[in-house]
Amino acid sequence: MTLGFPDGFRWGTATAAYQIEGSTTADGRGPSIWDTFTVRSGLATGDPACDHYRRYREDVRLLSELGVPYYRFSVAWSRVMPDGRTVEPRGLAFYDRLVDTLLEHGITPMVTLYHWDLPEALQAEGGWPNRELADNFADYALTVHKALGDRVRQWTTINEPFCAAFIGYGNGDHAPGIQDEGAALVAGHNLLLAHGKAAQALRSDGGEQEVSIVLNFAPVLTDVDDAAHREAARKFDFLHNRFFLDPLLGRGYPPELLADLAHLGTLEPAIADGDLEIIAQPLDVLGVNYYAPARAMPLEDPEADSNCPLPGLRGMDVQPPRGELTSLGWEQRPECFTELLLWLQGHCDGLPLVIAENGAAFEDEVVEGRVHDKKRVQYFADHLAAVHAAIERGADVRGYMAWSLLDNFEWAMGYTQRFGLVHVDFETQERVLKDSALFYADVVARNGL
Ligand code: IFM
């Protein structure tokens, strides 16, 4: 049986600058918060990652061999503006060459302007809790658009503001490694403001672009159906899934969410007159990242230590995942993906959706030049079937970007987690197509499963 996808469905793969480029000091690039955070914390760094800055032609050739027609990549702000403000033409020229090379191979480029790698110079001015960064970001967006807007139609402002704000400034597991829950909420608001101003800047520059933002969602499950668990799930859901979404849709922050966070005393004072109008710029599509659900539960002692990583949510915890897990310990629940897409379809009043990331890390081995990554093939098959089921039931999903083209730098986990369709030997930089790459190429060629 073939599960066919709609005509014109956009099939792609996705990457992010800091995770693949390497060459972190080449051609005048300035340091980003990930350069400084990894060194300060004694973690693996983004150098050389996949050495993509120097090997991009080879990587585009791989894409073209796979026949995958869309490629989502991010631009490193600190390459284009090493101090966050002043243009470095050599950095911009790299993305110019990349776009031309993609187009020469018939691959449509999709640009993400911010995938977590803030110029360190702007962190020195306070980072995302400083609302002035929203204007810096809009200037940067306009600069990149002026350089690439004649060839790039699909623009994403920010990838996963949830992680940039709450993991970067809340629990501090990500750069810049700050643990300040109140500041994390303000960072989240300022990232939304930056999105809104950047969307205005992109549209002010003419041309016909599709503007989006990419959010990561975690459907919330509970093991027990009682009032306390339902309340824990509601709180988790509002902070994880609606903090960013509802203001983007023009509804402001949900009152329940503001009440849940009121004790921190930072979010409401950070919302200036007019901010919510700027944030609610029309979206052409919403980028959806889905990997796994979360399991919420109440804590009997609201002051007890919790594994819940979200700022401001005392009195609740997350339970260990169940069933089949990926190597990152993430639960595999394709059915939650279908439900999520159907929920989004209703909640966003029919806004078209594009899956901007979906994929899984497993331990892979190269054997006689092949990688038989059966588990990843199964993960993709199950999750693509889940997307198909959502489309059948009325969700307007326009595309799917597999995460990721290459094994790469998985943030605080360094090089221990492999998400690629293509295996990368980080010593030799040799690329080997995994079975999942061949599987995905076949799905793309058939426009179906
Ligand atoms: O690698 C990340 C990516 O940068 C953002 N979304 C989740 C992926 C897997 O953790």
CSV table of C-alpha atoms and ligand atoms in Angstrom, one decimal:
chain,number,residue,atom,x,y,z
A,1,MET,CA,0.0,0.0,0.0
A,2,THR,CA,1.3,3.5,-0.8
A,3,LEU,CA,0.6,6.4,1.4
A,4,GLY,CA,0.7,9.2,-1.1
A,5,PHE,CA,1.4,12.8,-0.1
A,6,PRO,CA,-0.3,15.9,-1.8
A,7,ASP,CA,1.1,17.1,-5.1
A,8,GLY,CA,3.8,19.8,-4.5
A,9,PHE,CA,4.6,18.5,-1.0
A,10,ARG,CA,7.9,19.9,0.0
A,11,TRP,CA,10.5,17.3,0.9
A,12,GLY,CA,13.7,18.5,2.5
A,13,THR,CA,16.4,18.0,5.0
A,14,ALA,CA,17.5,20.5,7.6
A,15,THR,CA,20.8,21.6,9.3
A,16,ALA,CA,21.9,24.5,11.4
A,17,ALA,CA,25.1,26.6,11.1
A,18,TYR,CA,26.8,26.0,14.4
A,19,GLN,CA,26.1,22.3,14.2
A,20,ILE,CA,27.8,21.7,10.9
A,21,GLU,CA,30.0,24.6,9.6
A,22,GLY,CA,33.1,24.5,11.8
A,23,SER,CA,35.7,27.2,10.7
A,24,THR,CA,34.6,29.3,13.6
A,25,THR,CA,37.3,31.9,13.1
A,26,ALA,CA,37.5,31.9,9.3
A,27,ASP,CA,37.0,35.0,7.2
A,28,GLY,CA,36.4,37.3,10.1
A,29,ARG,CA,33.7,35.3,11.9
A,30,GLY,CA,33.2,36.6,15.4
A,31,PRO,CA,32.6,34.3,18.5
A,32,SER,CA,29.1,33.2,19.2
A,33,ILE,CA,27.7,32.3,22.6
A,34,TRP,CA,28.2,28.6,21.7
A,35,ASP,CA,31.9,29.1,21.1
A,36,THR,CA,32.3,30.7,24.5
A,37,PHE,CA,29.9,28.5,26.4
A,38,THR,CA,31.4,25.2,25.2
A,39,VAL,CA,35.0,26.3,26.0
A,40,ARG,CA,33.9,27.7,29.4
A,41,SER,CA,32.0,24.5,30.3
A,42,GLY,CA,34.7,22.1,29.0
A,43,LEU,CA,32.4,20.7,26.4
A,44,ALA,CA,33.1,19.6,22.8
A,45,THR,CA,33.0,22.7,20.5
A,46,GLY,CA,31.5,23.4,17.1
A,47,ASP,CA,35.0,23.1,15.5
A,48,PRO,CA,35.4,21.4,13.1
A,49,ALA,CA,31.9,19.8,13.3
A,50,CYS,CA,31.2,18.6,9.7
A,51,ASP,CA,33.7,21.1,8.2
A,52,HIS,CA,30.7,22.2,6.0
A,53,TYR,CA,32.1,25.7,5.6
A,54,ARG,CA,34.8,24.2,3.5
A,55,ARG,CA,33.0,21.1,2.2
A,56,TYR,CA,29.6,22.6,1.3
A,57,ARG,CA,29.9,21.7,-2.4
A,58,GLU,CA,30.4,18.1,-1.5
A,59,ASP,CA,27.4,18.2,0.8
A,60,VAL,CA,25.2,19.9,-1.8
A,61,ARG,CA,26.3,17.1,-4.3
A,62,LEU,CA,25.1,14.5,-1.7
A,63,LEU,CA,21.8,16.3,-1.5
A,64,SER,CA,21.4,16.3,-5.2
A,65,GLU,CA,22.3,12.6,-5.4
A,66,LEU,CA,19.5,11.9,-2.9
A,67,GLY,CA,17.1,13.9,-5.0
A,68,VAL,CA,15.7,15.8,-2.0
A,69,PRO,CA,14.5,19.1,-3.5
A,70,TYR,CA,14.5,21.5,-0.4
A,71,TYR,CA,17.3,22.3,2.0
A,72,ARG,CA,16.7,24.2,5.2
A,73,PHE,CA,19.9,25.7,6.7
A,74,SER,CA,20.7,28.5,9.1
A,75,VAL,CA,22.9,31.6,8.7
A,76,ALA,CA,25.4,32.3,11.5
A,77,TRP,CA,24.8,35.9,12.7
A,78,SER,CA,28.4,36.1,13.9
A,79,ARG,CA,29.7,35.2,10.5
A,80,VAL,CA,27.7,37.9,8.8
A,81,MET,CA,28.1,40.5,11.6
A,82,PRO,CA,31.0,39.4,13.9
A,83,ASP,CA,30.0,42.0,16.5
A,84,GLY,CA,26.3,41.7,15.9
A,85,ARG,CA,26.2,44.9,13.9
A,86,THR,CA,28.9,45.5,11.4
A,87,VAL,CA,28.7,43.5,8.2
A,88,GLU,CA,31.6,41.1,7.3
A,89,PRO,CA,31.3,40.7,3.5
A,90,ARG,CA,33.3,37.5,3.5
A,91,GLY,CA,30.8,35.8,5.9
A,92,LEU,CA,27.9,36.9,3.8
A,93,ALA,CA,29.7,35.7,0.7
A,94,PHE,CA,29.7,32.1,2.0
A,95,TYR,CA,25.9,32.0,2.1
A,96,ASP,CA,25.8,33.6,-1.3
A,97,ARG,CA,27.9,30.8,-2.7
A,98,LEU,CA,25.9,28.2,-0.8
A,99,VAL,CA,22.6,29.5,-2.2
A,100,ASP,CA,24.0,29.6,-5.8
A,101,THR,CA,25.3,26.1,-5.4
A,102,LEU,CA,22.0,24.8,-4.2
A,103,LEU,CA,20.2,26.4,-7.0
A,104,GLU,CA,22.6,25.1,-9.6
A,105,HIS,CA,21.7,21.6,-8.4
A,106,GLY,CA,18.0,22.4,-8.5
A,107,ILE,CA,17.6,22.5,-4.7
A,108,THR,CA,15.4,25.2,-3.2
A,109,PRO,CA,17.1,27.0,-0.2
A,110,MET,CA,15.1,27.7,2.9
A,111,VAL,CA,16.9,30.2,5.2
A,112,THR,CA,16.6,30.2,9.0
A,113,LEU,CA,18.1,33.4,10.4
A,114,TYR,CA,18.6,32.4,14.0
A,115,HIS,CA,19.4,28.9,15.3
A,116,TRP,CA,20.8,29.8,18.7
A,117,ASP,CA,24.2,31.2,17.9
A,118,LEU,CA,24.0,34.7,19.2
A,119,PRO,CA,27.1,36.9,18.6
A,120,GLU,CA,29.0,36.9,21.9
A,121,ALA,CA,29.3,40.7,21.6
A,122,LEU,CA,25.5,41.0,22.0
A,123,GLN,CA,25.5,38.6,24.9
A,124,ALA,CA,28.0,41.0,26.5
A,125,GLU,CA,25.2,43.6,26.2
A,126,GLY,CA,22.9,41.4,28.2
A,127,GLY,CA,21.8,38.8,25.6
A,128,TRP,CA,18.2,38.1,24.9
A,129,PRO,CA,16.9,39.5,28.2
A,130,ASN,CA,18.0,42.9,26.7
A,131,ARG,CA,15.0,44.0,24.5
A,132,GLU,CA,17.3,46.1,22.3
A,133,LEU,CA,18.5,42.9,20.6
A,134,ALA,CA,15.2,42.8,18.8
A,135,ASP,CA,16.2,45.8,16.8
A,136,ASN,CA,19.7,44.3,16.2
A,137,PHE,CA,18.1,41.2,14.9
A,138,ALA,CA,15.8,43.1,12.5
A,139,ASP,CA,18.8,44.9,11.1
A,140,TYR,CA,20.6,41.6,10.6
A,141,ALA,CA,17.5,40.0,9.0
A,142,LEU,CA,17.3,42.9,6.5
A,143,THR,CA,21.0,42.6,5.7
A,144,VAL,CA,20.7,38.9,4.9
A,145,HIS,CA,17.6,39.5,2.9
A,146,LYS,CA,19.3,42.2,0.8
A,147,ALA,CA,22.0,39.7,0.0
A,148,LEU,CA,20.0,36.6,-0.7
A,149,GLY,CA,16.4,37.8,-1.1
A,150,ASP,CA,16.6,37.8,-4.9
A,151,ARG,CA,17.0,33.9,-4.8
A,152,VAL,CA,15.5,32.8,-1.5
A,153,ARG,CA,11.8,32.8,-1.0
A,154,GLN,CA,11.4,30.9,2.3
A,155,TRP,CA,12.5,32.7,5.4
A,156,THR,CA,12.3,31.5,9.0
A,157,THR,CA,13.2,34.1,11.6
A,158,ILE,CA,14.0,32.0,14.6
A,159,ASN,CA,14.3,28.3,15.4
A,160,GLU,CA,12.9,27.1,18.7
A,161,PRO,CA,12.8,30.2,20.8
A,162,PHE,CA,11.8,27.9,23.6
A,163,CYS,CA,15.2,26.4,23.7
A,164,ALA,CA,17.1,29.7,23.1
A,165,ALA,CA,15.2,31.3,26.0
A,166,PHE,CA,14.4,28.6,28.5
A,167,ILE,CA,17.3,26.3,28.2
A,168,GLY,CA,19.8,29.1,27.5
A,169,TYR,CA,18.7,31.4,30.3
A,170,GLY,CA,16.5,29.1,32.5
A,171,ASN,CA,18.2,25.9,33.4
A,172,GLY,CA,21.4,27.0,31.7
A,173,ASP,CA,22.1,23.7,29.9
A,174,HIS,CA,22.6,25.6,26.7
A,175,ALA,CA,24.5,28.7,25.8
A,176,PRO,CA,24.9,31.2,27.4
A,177,GLY,CA,24.5,28.9,30.4
A,178,ILE,CA,22.6,31.4,32.6
A,179,GLN,CA,20.3,30.1,35.4
A,180,ASP,CA,17.7,32.8,36.0
A,181,GLU,CA,14.1,31.8,35.5
A,182,GLY,CA,12.8,35.4,35.5
A,183,ALA,CA,15.3,36.4,32.9
A,184,ALA,CA,14.5,33.4,30.8
A,185,LEU,CA,10.8,34.5,30.5
A,186,VAL,CA,12.0,38.0,29.4
A,187,ALA,CA,14.3,36.4,26.9
A,188,GLY,CA,11.4,34.5,25.5
A,189,HIS,CA,9.3,37.6,25.1
A,190,ASN,CA,12.2,39.5,23.4
A,191,LEU,CA,12.8,36.6,21.0
A,192,LEU,CA,9.2,36.9,20.0
A,193,LEU,CA,9.6,40.7,19.6
A,194,ALA,CA,12.7,40.1,17.5
A,195,HIS,CA,10.7,37.7,15.3
A,196,GLY,CA,8.0,40.3,14.8
A,197,LYS,CA,10.5,43.1,13.9
A,198,ALA,CA,12.4,40.8,11.6
A,199,ALA,CA,9.2,39.7,9.8
A,200,GLN,CA,8.4,43.4,9.2
A,201,ALA,CA,12.0,44.1,8.0
A,202,LEU,CA,11.9,41.1,5.6
A,203,ARG,CA,8.6,42.2,4.1
A,204,SER,CA,9.7,45.9,3.9
A,205,ASP,CA,12.5,44.8,1.5
A,206,GLY,CA,10.1,43.8,-1.3
A,207,GLY,CA,9.9,40.5,-3.2
A,208,GLU,CA,7.6,37.7,-2.5
A,209,GLN,CA,8.7,35.9,0.5
A,210,GLU,CA,7.1,33.3,2.8
A,211,VAL,CA,7.8,34.2,6.4
A,212,SER,CA,7.7,31.7,9.2
A,213,ILE,CA,9.0,30.9,12.7
A,214,VAL,CA,9.8,27.4,13.8
A,215,LEU,CA,8.5,26.2,17.2
A,216,ASN,CA,9.2,22.9,19.0
A,217,PHE,CA,6.2,21.2,20.5
A,218,ALA,CA,5.9,18.5,23.1
A,219,PRO,CA,2.4,17.0,23.5
A,220,VAL,CA,1.9,16.4,27.2
A,221,LEU,CA,0.8,13.0,28.5
A,222,THR,CA,-0.1,12.0,32.1
A,223,ASP,CA,-0.1,8.5,33.5
A,224,VAL,CA,-2.9,9.2,36.0
A,225,ASP,CA,-6.2,10.9,35.2
A,226,ASP,CA,-6.9,12.9,38.3
A,227,ALA,CA,-7.2,16.7,38.9
A,228,ALA,CA,-3.7,17.1,40.1
A,229,HIS,CA,-2.2,15.4,37.1
A,230,ARG,CA,-4.5,17.3,34.7
A,231,GLU,CA,-3.4,20.6,36.3
A,232,ALA,CA,0.3,19.6,36.0
A,233,ALA,CA,-0.3,18.8,32.3
A,234,ARG,CA,-2.1,22.0,31.7
A,235,LYS,CA,0.7,24.1,33.2
A,236,PHE,CA,3.4,22.2,31.3
A,237,ASP,CA,1.4,22.5,28.0
A,238,PHE,CA,0.8,26.2,28.4
A,239,LEU,CA,4.4,27.0,29.0
A,240,HIS,CA,5.8,24.5,26.5
A,241,ASN,CA,3.3,24.7,23.7
A,242,ARG,CA,1.5,28.0,24.0
A,243,PHE,CA,4.0,30.6,25.5
A,244,PHE,CA,5.3,31.3,22.0
A,245,LEU,CA,2.4,30.2,19.8
A,246,ASP,CA,-0.5,32.2,21.2
A,247,PRO,CA,1.2,35.7,21.0
A,248,LEU,CA,2.2,34.8,17.4
A,249,LEU,CA,-1.4,34.1,16.6
A,250,GLY,CA,-2.4,37.5,17.9
A,251,ARG,CA,-3.9,36.2,21.2
A,252,GLY,CA,-1.3,37.5,23.6
A,253,TYR,CA,-0.1,35.3,26.4
A,254,PRO,CA,-2.9,33.1,27.8
A,255,PRO,CA,-4.2,34.6,31.1
A,256,GLU,CA,-3.7,31.2,32.8
A,257,LEU,CA,0.0,31.2,31.8
A,258,LEU,CA,0.5,34.8,33.1
A,259,ALA,CA,-1.0,33.6,36.4
A,260,ASP,CA,1.2,30.5,36.5
A,261,LEU,CA,4.3,32.8,36.1
A,262,ALA,CA,3.2,35.9,38.0
A,263,HIS,CA,5.3,34.9,41.1
A,264,LEU,CA,8.5,35.5,39.1
A,265,GLY,CA,7.4,39.1,38.5
A,266,THR,CA,9.3,39.6,35.2
A,267,LEU,CA,7.2,38.7,32.2
A,268,GLU,CA,4.3,41.2,32.4
A,269,PRO,CA,6.6,44.2,33.1
A,270,ALA,CA,8.6,43.2,30.0
A,271,ILE,CA,5.6,43.6,27.7
A,272,ALA,CA,5.6,47.1,26.5
A,273,ASP,CA,2.7,48.9,24.7
A,274,GLY,CA,2.6,47.7,21.1
A,275,ASP,CA,4.8,44.6,21.6
A,276,LEU,CA,1.9,42.2,21.1
A,277,GLU,CA,0.9,43.9,17.8
A,278,ILE,CA,4.5,43.6,16.5
A,279,ILE,CA,4.8,40.0,17.5
A,280,ALA,CA,1.5,39.1,15.8
A,281,GLN,CA,2.8,39.7,12.2
A,282,PRO,CA,1.0,37.5,9.8
A,283,LEU,CA,2.7,34.1,9.3
A,284,ASP,CA,2.6,32.5,5.9
A,285,VAL,CA,3.3,29.1,7.4
A,286,LEU,CA,4.2,27.8,10.8
A,287,GLY,CA,7.3,25.6,11.2
A,288,VAL,CA,6.7,22.6,13.5
A,289,ASN,CA,9.4,20.6,15.1
A,290,TYR,CA,8.3,17.3,16.8
A,291,TYR,CA,10.5,14.7,18.4
A,292,ALA,CA,8.7,13.3,21.4
A,293,PRO,CA,6.0,13.9,24.0
A,294,ALA,CA,6.6,14.8,27.7
A,295,ARG,CA,5.0,13.2,30.8
A,296,ALA,CA,3.9,15.6,33.4
A,297,MET,CA,3.0,14.9,37.1
A,298,PRO,CA,2.4,16.9,40.2
A,299,LEU,CA,4.9,17.1,43.1
A,300,GLU,CA,3.5,16.5,46.5
A,301,ASP,CA,6.0,18.9,48.0
A,302,PRO,CA,5.9,21.9,45.8
A,303,GLU,CA,9.3,23.0,47.0
A,304,ALA,CA,11.0,19.7,46.2
A,305,ASP,CA,13.6,19.4,43.5
A,306,SER,CA,12.2,18.7,40.1
A,307,ASN,CA,13.4,17.4,36.8
A,308,CYS,CA,11.0,19.8,35.1
A,309,PRO,CA,13.2,22.1,33.0
A,310,LEU,CA,10.7,24.8,32.6
A,311,PRO,CA,11.1,28.2,34.3
A,312,GLY,CA,8.5,29.1,36.9
A,313,LEU,CA,6.8,25.7,37.2
A,314,ARG,CA,7.2,24.7,40.8
A,315,GLY,CA,5.2,21.8,42.1
A,316,MET,CA,5.5,19.7,39.1
A,317,ASP,CA,7.8,17.1,37.6
A,318,VAL,CA,8.4,15.2,34.4
A,319,GLN,CA,8.3,11.4,34.5
A,320,PRO,CA,10.8,9.2,32.9
A,321,PRO,CA,9.9,8.3,29.3
A,322,ARG,CA,8.3,4.9,28.4
A,323,GLY,CA,8.6,2.3,25.7
A,324,GLU,CA,10.9,2.5,22.7
A,325,LEU,CA,13.5,5.3,23.2
A,326,THR,CA,16.0,6.9,21.0
A,327,SER,CA,19.7,7.1,22.1
A,328,LEU,CA,18.9,10.5,23.7
A,329,GLY,CA,16.2,8.8,25.8
A,330,TRP,CA,13.3,10.3,23.9
A,331,GLU,CA,10.1,8.4,23.7
A,332,GLN,CA,8.9,7.3,20.3
A,333,ARG,CA,5.2,8.2,19.9
A,334,PRO,CA,4.3,8.8,16.3
A,335,GLU,CA,0.6,8.9,17.3
A,336,CYS,CA,1.3,12.0,19.3
A,337,PHE,CA,2.6,13.6,16.2
A,338,THR,CA,-0.7,13.1,14.4
A,339,GLU,CA,-2.6,14.5,17.4
A,340,LEU,CA,-0.3,17.5,17.6
A,341,LEU,CA,-0.8,18.4,13.9
A,342,LEU,CA,-4.6,18.1,14.2
A,343,TRP,CA,-4.5,20.2,17.4
A,344,LEU,CA,-2.4,22.9,15.7
A,345,GLN,CA,-4.6,22.9,12.6
A,346,GLY,CA,-7.6,23.8,14.8
A,347,HIS,CA,-5.7,26.1,17.2
A,348,CYS,CA,-4.0,28.1,14.4
A,349,ASP,CA,-7.3,28.5,12.4
A,350,GLY,CA,-6.0,26.6,9.4
A,351,LEU,CA,-2.5,28.2,9.1
A,352,PRO,CA,-0.5,26.0,6.8
A,353,LEU,CA,2.1,23.9,8.6
A,354,VAL,CA,5.5,22.7,7.5
A,355,ILE,CA,7.4,20.1,9.5
A,356,ALA,CA,10.7,21.9,9.9
A,357,GLU,CA,12.4,19.1,11.9
A,358,ASN,CA,11.7,15.5,12.8
A,359,GLY,CA,14.2,12.7,13.3
A,360,ALA,CA,16.0,10.5,15.8
A,361,ALA,CA,19.4,9.8,17.2
A,362,PHE,CA,20.6,6.2,17.4
A,363,GLU,CA,23.9,4.5,17.8
A,364,ASP,CA,25.2,3.8,14.3
A,365,GLU,CA,28.0,1.7,13.0
A,366,VAL,CA,29.8,1.7,9.6
A,367,VAL,CA,30.1,-1.9,8.5
A,368,GLU,CA,31.9,-2.4,5.1
A,369,GLY,CA,31.0,1.0,4.0
A,370,ARG,CA,27.3,0.8,4.9
A,371,VAL,CA,25.2,1.9,7.9
A,372,HIS,CA,22.2,-0.3,8.4
A,373,ASP,CA,20.3,2.1,10.7
A,374,LYS,CA,17.1,0.0,10.9
A,375,LYS,CA,15.7,1.9,13.9
A,376,ARG,CA,16.0,5.2,12.2
A,377,VAL,CA,14.3,3.9,9.0
A,378,GLN,CA,11.5,2.6,11.2
A,379,TYR,CA,11.3,6.0,13.1
A,380,PHE,CA,11.0,7.9,9.8
A,381,ALA,CA,8.4,5.4,8.4
A,382,ASP,CA,6.3,5.6,11.5
A,383,HIS,CA,6.5,9.4,11.8
A,384,LEU,CA,5.8,10.0,8.1
A,385,ALA,CA,2.8,7.7,8.3
A,386,ALA,CA,1.7,9.9,11.3
A,387,VAL,CA,2.0,13.0,9.2
A,388,HIS,CA,0.1,11.3,6.4
A,389,ALA,CA,-2.7,10.4,8.8
A,390,ALA,CA,-2.9,14.0,10.0
A,391,ILE,CA,-3.2,15.2,6.4
A,392,GLU,CA,-5.9,12.6,5.7
A,393,ARG,CA,-7.8,13.9,8.7
A,394,GLY,CA,-7.6,17.5,7.4
A,395,ALA,CA,-4.3,19.0,8.6
A,396,ASP,CA,-2.8,21.3,6.0
A,397,VAL,CA,0.8,20.1,6.1
A,398,ARG,CA,2.8,21.4,3.2
A,399,GLY,CA,6.2,19.9,3.7
A,400,TYR,CA,8.6,17.7,5.8
A,401,MET,CA,12.3,18.5,6.6
A,402,ALA,CA,14.1,15.5,7.9
A,403,TRP,CA,16.5,16.3,10.8
A,404,SER,CA,19.2,16.0,9.9
A,405,LEU,CA,21.1,15.8,6.6
A,406,LEU,CA,24.4,15.1,8.5
A,407,ASP,CA,25.5,13.7,11.8
A,408,ASN,CA,26.5,16.8,13.6
A,409,PHE,CA,27.3,18.8,16.8
A,410,GLU,CA,24.4,18.0,19.1
A,411,TRP,CA,24.8,21.1,21.4
A,412,ALA,CA,25.6,20.2,25.0
A,413,MET,CA,25.8,16.5,23.9
A,414,GLY,CA,28.7,17.2,21.6
A,415,TYR,CA,29.2,14.5,18.9
A,416,THR,CA,27.7,11.7,20.9
A,417,GLN,CA,24.3,11.8,19.3
A,418,ARG,CA,23.9,11.0,15.6
A,419,PHE,CA,20.8,12.3,13.9
A,420,GLY,CA,22.1,12.3,10.3
A,421,LEU,CA,20.8,10.6,7.2
A,422,VAL,CA,24.4,10.7,6.3
A,423,HIS,CA,27.1,9.3,8.6
A,424,VAL,CA,30.0,11.6,9.3
A,425,ASP,CA,33.3,10.3,10.5
A,426,PHE,CA,34.4,13.3,12.6
A,427,GLU,CA,38.1,12.3,12.3
A,428,THR,CA,38.3,12.0,8.6
A,429,GLN,CA,35.2,13.9,7.6
A,430,GLU,CA,34.2,11.0,5.4
A,431,ARG,CA,30.4,10.9,4.5
A,432,VAL,CA,28.5,7.6,4.1
A,433,LEU,CA,24.9,7.4,3.2
A,434,LYS,CA,22.9,5.5,5.8
A,435,ASP,CA,20.1,3.1,4.9
A,436,SER,CA,17.7,5.8,6.2
A,437,ALA,CA,19.0,8.2,3.5
A,438,LEU,CA,18.2,5.7,0.8
A,439,PHE,CA,14.8,5.1,2.4
A,440,TYR,CA,14.1,8.8,2.5
A,441,ALA,CA,15.3,9.3,-1.1
A,442,ASP,CA,12.8,6.6,-2.1
A,443,VAL,CA,9.9,8.3,-0.2
A,444,VAL,CA,10.8,11.6,-1.9
A,445,ALA,CA,11.0,10.0,-5.4
A,446,ARG,CA,7.5,8.4,-4.9
A,447,ASN,CA,6.0,11.3,-3.1
A,448,GLY,CA,4.8,8.6,-0.7
A,449,LEU,CA,5.6,5.8,1.7
B,1,IFM,O1,19.8,19.2,17.0
B,1,IFM,C1,18.6,19.8,17.4
B,1,IFM,C2,18.3,21.1,16.6
B,1,IFM,O2,19.3,22.0,16.6
B,1,IFM,C3,17.1,21.8,17.2
B,1,IFM,N1,16.0,20.9,17.3
B,1,IFM,C4,16.2,19.6,18.0
B,1,IFM,C5,17.4,18.9,17.3
B,1,IFM,C6,17.7,17.6,18.1
B,1,IFM,O3,18.0,17.8,19.4
